[in-house]
Coordinates of C-alpha atoms and ligand atoms in Angstrom, one line a residue:
M112 CA 26.2 163.0 135.7
P113 CA 28.6 161.9 132.9
T114 CA 32.1 161.0 134.1
T115 CA 33.8 161.5 130.7
L116 CA 33.3 164.4 128.3
T117 CA 34.9 164.7 124.9
I118 CA 34.9 168.2 123.3
K119 CA 36.6 169.8 120.4
Q120 CA 39.9 171.1 121.5
P121 CA 39.6 174.5 123.3
D122 CA 41.2 177.8 122.3
D123 CA 42.2 180.6 124.7
W124 CA 40.9 183.9 123.4
H125 CA 43.0 186.1 125.8
L126 CA 46.5 185.0 126.9
H127 CA 49.7 186.6 128.2
L128 CA 52.8 184.6 127.2
R129 CA 55.4 187.3 128.1
D130 CA 58.8 186.9 126.5
G131 CA 62.3 185.4 127.1
D132 CA 62.7 182.9 129.9
M133 CA 59.1 183.4 131.2
L134 CA 57.7 182.6 127.7
K135 CA 59.7 179.4 127.6
S136 CA 58.5 178.4 131.1
V137 CA 54.8 179.1 130.6
L138 CA 54.1 178.3 127.0
P139 CA 54.0 174.5 127.5
D140 CA 51.2 174.8 130.0
T141 CA 49.0 176.4 127.3
A142 CA 50.2 174.4 124.4
R143 CA 49.4 171.2 126.3
H144 CA 45.6 171.8 126.2
F145 CA 44.8 174.6 123.8
A146 CA 45.1 174.6 120.0
R147 CA 45.2 178.4 119.6
A148 CA 45.3 181.5 121.7
I149 CA 45.0 185.2 121.1
I150 CA 48.3 186.6 122.4
M151 CA 48.2 189.8 124.3
P152 CA 50.7 192.4 123.1
N153 CA 51.5 194.2 126.4
L154 CA 55.2 193.4 126.4
V155 CA 57.8 196.0 127.3
P156 CA 58.1 197.6 124.8
P157 CA 54.6 196.7 123.4
V158 CA 53.9 194.9 120.2
V159 CA 52.7 197.9 118.2
R160 CA 53.7 197.5 114.6
A161 CA 53.3 194.5 112.2
A162 CA 57.1 193.9 112.3
D163 CA 56.9 193.6 116.1
A164 CA 54.2 191.0 115.8
V165 CA 56.3 189.0 113.2
A166 CA 59.3 189.0 115.5
Y167 CA 57.2 188.1 118.6
R168 CA 55.5 185.3 116.8
E169 CA 58.9 183.8 115.8
R170 CA 60.0 183.9 119.4
I171 CA 56.8 182.1 120.5
M172 CA 57.2 179.4 117.7
A173 CA 60.9 178.9 118.8
A174 CA 59.8 178.4 122.4
L175 CA 57.2 175.7 121.6
P176 CA 57.8 172.2 122.8
A177 CA 58.9 169.9 120.0
G178 CA 56.0 168.5 118.0
S179 CA 53.5 171.0 119.3
T180 CA 51.0 172.3 116.8
F181 CA 49.9 175.2 118.9
E182 CA 49.1 178.3 116.9
P183 CA 49.6 181.8 118.4
L184 CA 47.0 184.3 117.0
M185 CA 48.8 187.6 117.1
T186 CA 47.4 191.0 118.1
L187 CA 48.7 194.6 117.9
Y188 CA 48.7 197.1 120.8
L189 CA 46.8 200.2 119.9
T190 CA 48.5 203.5 120.5
E191 CA 47.6 207.0 119.5
A192 CA 50.4 206.8 116.9
S193 CA 49.2 203.5 115.4
S194 CA 48.9 203.5 111.6
A195 CA 45.6 202.3 110.0
D196 CA 47.6 201.2 107.0
D197 CA 50.1 199.1 109.0
I198 CA 47.2 197.4 110.9
A199 CA 45.2 196.7 107.8
A200 CA 48.2 195.2 106.0
A201 CA 48.9 193.0 109.1
A202 CA 45.3 191.8 109.1
D203 CA 45.2 191.3 105.4
S204 CA 48.3 189.1 105.5
G205 CA 46.8 186.9 108.2
L206 CA 49.5 188.0 110.7
I207 CA 47.1 189.5 113.2
R208 CA 43.6 188.6 114.3
A209 CA 42.7 191.5 116.5
V210 CA 43.9 194.8 117.9
K211 CA 44.1 195.4 121.7
L212 CA 42.9 198.6 123.3
Y213 CA 44.4 199.4 126.7
P214 CA 43.3 202.7 128.2
A215 CA 46.6 204.3 129.3
G216 CA 47.4 203.3 132.8
A217 CA 44.6 200.8 133.2
T218 CA 46.8 197.7 133.9
T219 CA 50.1 196.0 133.6
N220 CA 52.3 197.6 130.8
S221 CA 49.5 199.9 129.6
D222 CA 51.5 203.1 129.7
S223 CA 51.6 203.3 125.9
G224 CA 47.9 202.8 125.7
V225 CA 45.2 205.2 124.5
K226 CA 44.5 208.4 126.5
D227 CA 41.8 209.8 124.3
I228 CA 39.8 207.3 122.2
T229 CA 38.7 209.9 119.7
R230 CA 42.4 210.2 118.6
V231 CA 42.3 206.6 117.1
T232 CA 39.0 207.1 115.2
D233 CA 40.7 206.6 111.8
V234 CA 42.2 203.2 112.9
L235 CA 38.9 202.0 114.4
E236 CA 36.9 203.0 111.3
R237 CA 39.3 201.1 109.1
M238 CA 39.0 198.1 111.5
A239 CA 35.2 198.2 111.1
E240 CA 35.6 198.3 107.3
I241 CA 37.8 195.2 107.3
G242 CA 36.0 193.3 110.1
L243 CA 39.1 193.2 112.4
P244 CA 38.0 192.8 116.1
L245 CA 39.0 195.3 118.8
C246 CA 39.8 193.5 122.1
V247 CA 39.0 196.0 124.9
H248 CA 40.3 196.3 128.4
G249 CA 37.1 197.9 129.6
E250 CA 38.0 200.0 132.6
V251 CA 38.3 203.7 133.0
T252 CA 41.5 205.0 134.6
D253 CA 40.2 208.1 136.4
P254 CA 41.5 207.6 140.0
D255 CA 38.3 209.3 141.3
I256 CA 36.3 206.4 140.1
D257 CA 36.1 203.5 142.6
I258 CA 38.1 200.5 141.4
F259 CA 35.0 198.3 141.7
D260 CA 33.0 200.6 139.4
R261 CA 35.5 201.1 136.6
E262 CA 34.1 198.5 134.3
A263 CA 30.5 199.8 134.5
V264 CA 31.6 203.4 134.1
F265 CA 33.7 202.4 131.0
I266 CA 30.7 200.8 129.3
E267 CA 28.6 203.9 129.8
S268 CA 31.2 206.6 129.2
V269 CA 33.5 205.1 126.6
L270 CA 32.3 201.8 125.0
E271 CA 28.7 202.7 124.3
P272 CA 29.5 206.1 122.8
L273 CA 32.3 204.4 120.7
R274 CA 30.0 201.7 119.4
S275 CA 27.3 204.3 118.6
R276 CA 29.8 206.3 116.5
I277 CA 31.2 203.2 114.8
P278 CA 28.4 200.5 114.9
G279 CA 30.3 198.2 112.4
L280 CA 33.2 197.8 114.8
R281 CA 33.5 194.3 116.1
V282 CA 34.3 194.4 119.8
V283 CA 35.4 191.8 122.4
M284 CA 34.9 193.1 125.9
E285 CA 37.8 191.2 127.6
H286 CA 37.5 189.6 131.0
V287 CA 34.1 190.9 131.9
T288 CA 33.7 191.0 135.7
T289 CA 30.3 192.5 136.3
S290 CA 26.6 191.8 135.7
D291 CA 26.6 195.3 134.0
G292 CA 29.1 193.9 131.5
V293 CA 27.1 190.7 131.0
D294 CA 23.9 192.6 130.4
Y295 CA 25.6 195.0 128.0
V296 CA 27.0 192.1 126.0
K297 CA 23.7 190.3 125.9
S298 CA 22.0 193.4 124.4
G299 CA 24.9 194.2 122.1
G300 CA 24.0 192.3 118.9
D301 CA 26.3 190.3 116.7
N302 CA 29.3 192.8 116.7
L303 CA 29.8 192.5 120.5
A304 CA 31.1 189.5 122.5
A305 CA 33.0 189.0 125.7
T306 CA 35.6 186.8 127.1
L307 CA 35.4 185.5 130.7
T308 CA 38.3 184.3 132.7
T309 CA 38.6 181.0 134.6
H310 CA 39.4 182.8 137.9
H311 CA 36.5 185.3 137.8
L312 CA 34.2 182.3 137.6
M313 CA 35.7 180.8 140.7
I314 CA 36.5 183.7 143.0
N315 CA 34.9 186.9 144.1
R316 CA 36.4 189.8 146.0
N317 CA 36.1 188.1 149.4
H318 CA 38.7 185.6 148.3
I319 CA 41.3 188.4 147.9
F320 CA 41.0 189.3 151.6
K321 CA 40.2 185.9 153.2
G322 CA 42.3 185.7 156.3
G323 CA 44.8 188.3 155.0
I324 CA 45.7 189.8 151.7
R325 CA 46.0 187.2 148.9
P326 CA 48.2 188.7 146.2
H327 CA 47.7 185.7 143.8
Y328 CA 44.0 186.6 143.5
F329 CA 44.8 190.2 142.5
C330 CA 44.2 190.9 138.9
L331 CA 42.6 193.6 136.8
P332 CA 39.7 194.0 136.4
I333 CA 39.6 193.1 140.1
A334 CA 37.1 190.4 141.1
K335 CA 33.8 191.9 142.2
R336 CA 31.2 191.0 144.8
Q337 CA 29.5 187.5 144.6
S338 CA 26.4 188.6 142.8
H339 CA 28.6 189.6 139.9
Q340 CA 30.5 186.3 140.0
L341 CA 27.1 184.5 139.8
A342 CA 26.2 186.5 136.7
L343 CA 29.5 185.6 135.1
R344 CA 28.9 181.9 135.9
E345 CA 25.4 182.1 134.4
A346 CA 26.7 183.8 131.2
A347 CA 29.5 181.3 130.7
T348 CA 27.5 178.2 131.3
S349 CA 24.4 179.4 129.4
G350 CA 25.7 178.5 125.9
D351 CA 25.1 182.1 124.7
K352 CA 27.4 182.4 121.8
S353 CA 28.4 185.9 122.8
F354 CA 30.5 184.5 125.7
F355 CA 33.7 182.5 125.4
L356 CA 36.9 181.6 127.2
G357 CA 39.7 184.0 127.5
T358 CA 41.8 182.8 130.5
D359 CA 43.7 186.0 130.9
S360 CA 46.4 183.7 132.3
A361 CA 49.0 186.4 133.2
P362 CA 52.2 185.1 134.9
H363 CA 54.3 187.3 137.2
L364 CA 57.2 186.1 139.3
D365 CA 56.1 185.5 142.8
G366 CA 58.4 188.2 144.1
A367 CA 56.6 190.8 141.9
K368 CA 53.2 189.7 143.3
E369 CA 54.2 189.2 146.9
S370 CA 55.3 192.8 147.3
A371 CA 54.2 196.1 148.9
C372 CA 52.9 197.0 145.4
G373 CA 52.1 193.7 143.8
C374 CA 51.4 193.2 140.1
A375 CA 48.0 192.3 138.7
G376 CA 47.6 188.9 137.1
V377 CA 46.6 185.3 137.8
Y378 CA 48.4 182.4 136.3
N379 CA 45.8 179.8 135.5
A380 CA 47.0 178.1 132.3
P381 CA 48.0 174.7 133.9
N382 CA 44.6 174.0 135.5
T383 CA 42.1 176.0 133.6
L384 CA 40.3 173.1 131.9
S385 CA 39.9 171.1 135.1
C386 CA 38.6 174.3 136.8
L387 CA 36.1 175.0 134.0
A388 CA 34.7 171.4 134.1
H389 CA 34.3 171.8 137.8
V390 CA 32.4 175.1 137.4
F391 CA 30.2 173.8 134.6
E392 CA 29.4 170.6 136.5
E393 CA 28.5 172.7 139.6
E394 CA 26.1 174.7 137.4
G395 CA 24.7 171.5 135.9
R396 CA 25.8 172.7 132.4
L397 CA 28.6 170.4 131.4
D398 CA 26.7 170.1 128.1
N399 CA 27.7 173.8 127.4
L400 CA 31.4 173.5 128.2
E401 CA 32.2 172.9 124.5
S402 CA 30.3 176.0 123.4
F403 CA 32.2 178.2 125.8
A404 CA 35.7 176.7 125.5
S405 CA 35.7 175.5 121.9
L406 CA 32.9 176.8 119.6
N407 CA 31.8 180.4 120.5
G408 CA 35.2 181.9 120.2
P409 CA 36.1 180.6 116.7
A410 CA 32.6 181.6 115.5
F411 CA 33.1 185.2 116.6
Y412 CA 36.6 185.4 115.1
G413 CA 35.4 183.8 111.8
L414 CA 37.5 180.7 112.2
A415 CA 36.6 177.0 112.1
P416 CA 36.5 175.1 115.4
N417 CA 39.4 172.7 116.0
V418 CA 39.2 169.2 114.5
N419 CA 41.0 167.5 117.4
T420 CA 39.2 166.7 120.6
V421 CA 40.2 166.5 124.3
T422 CA 38.6 164.2 126.8
L423 CA 37.9 165.2 130.3
E424 CA 37.5 162.4 132.8
K425 CA 36.1 162.7 136.3
R426 CA 38.0 160.5 138.7
S427 CA 37.5 159.9 142.3
E428 CA 41.2 160.9 143.0
P429 CA 41.7 164.7 142.6
V430 CA 44.0 165.8 139.9
E431 CA 47.2 167.3 141.3
Y432 CA 48.7 170.4 139.8
A433 CA 52.0 171.8 140.8
A434 CA 51.5 174.9 143.1
S435 CA 54.0 176.8 141.0
V436 CA 56.0 176.6 137.8
Q437 CA 59.7 177.3 137.9
T438 CA 61.3 179.9 135.6
A439 CA 64.9 180.8 135.3
E440 CA 64.2 183.9 137.5
G441 CA 62.0 182.2 140.1
P442 CA 58.6 180.6 140.7
V443 CA 55.2 181.6 139.4
T444 CA 52.3 180.6 141.5
V445 CA 49.5 178.7 139.8
F446 CA 45.9 179.7 140.4
D447 CA 44.5 177.9 143.5
P448 CA 40.7 177.4 143.2
E449 CA 40.6 176.3 146.8
C450 CA 38.7 173.1 146.0
A451 CA 39.7 169.6 144.9
L452 CA 39.6 169.3 141.1
H453 CA 38.5 165.9 139.9
W454 CA 38.4 166.4 136.1
H455 CA 41.5 165.1 134.4
V456 CA 42.3 166.2 130.9
S457 CA 43.8 163.9 128.3
Ligands
DOR132 O1 45.5 191.2 135.8 C1 45.9 191.5 134.8 N1 47.1 191.2 134.3 N2 45.1 192.2 134.0 C2 45.5 192.8 132.8 O2 44.8 193.5 132.2 C3 47.0 192.6 132.4 C4 47.5 191.4 133.0 C5 49.0 191.3 132.9 O3 49.6 191.6 131.8 O4 49.7 190.9 133.9
ZN133 ZN1 44.9 190.3 130.0

């Protein structure tokens, strides 16, 4: 087994940076390791119009540590009132790289999302014409559908009919959590890809309830049973170009998670690369870490891979990550993979 691994610098194809003090506190953890990230637009209010994305991008750039070359790749939040012309102009100018579909009510700050996908057909058709990817939170919101089945039902009842109607639409199924999602992406051709999160590779639903309820493992889509976790690990480590890293690092204040009605989201930006090296080594596929973290994502988005490299070094002493980051409003707990991490990043 190698003890050092040098790969092209990774990108994060699904990231929540928030705004204000939280943005300032969490951005350095991503900018330290990643060259670029697709920035989720689910602020309050959401990033809907091109002008919102311009302003948000400026706030991100202002919050970057001095000397950082990190590049935020902006997205717009799709609503039933979104304008195809506004979106096309934002894509044409290079301001945005994707549009995000949140089914209304599916997750954190998704109230302005889409209730009826057929009402955004004109926007989606224009996106297909110009090759602008749609990033999809793939869960149905019907409360009668069991929370563990919402991804599989979404594929069958929303995504497959949509892709049949608009086959030219480029789609990223975000944070796939099931073998159903993996199988669908594998059979989906060149216009379909998926991101996988760090935490869904390391935990399954048992972790959420181990010895009590563990709010810091609660995210959406919720972690599924172990057989699904194993399917995700196989997809991530296989080298298949349809799968790439989207951490879904989603910071919430501890008080908002450790609550009678806790928020969904796992904050994994600080230790993601050490976690991934750990997973890929366990699977005997360290040779495919670069494809997953650094090559497959840019290829799908039509961008060149990064020129810089990062080196991961396996040391006998575990690498220590702070258990939480401090923000002006309180701590945010960092993802705990519940195992010693030996891969240091430099
Ligand atoms: O767990 C999640 N947290 N899933 C999402 O889809 C949104 C995210 C957030 O914004 O906190
Ligand atoms: Zn997310």
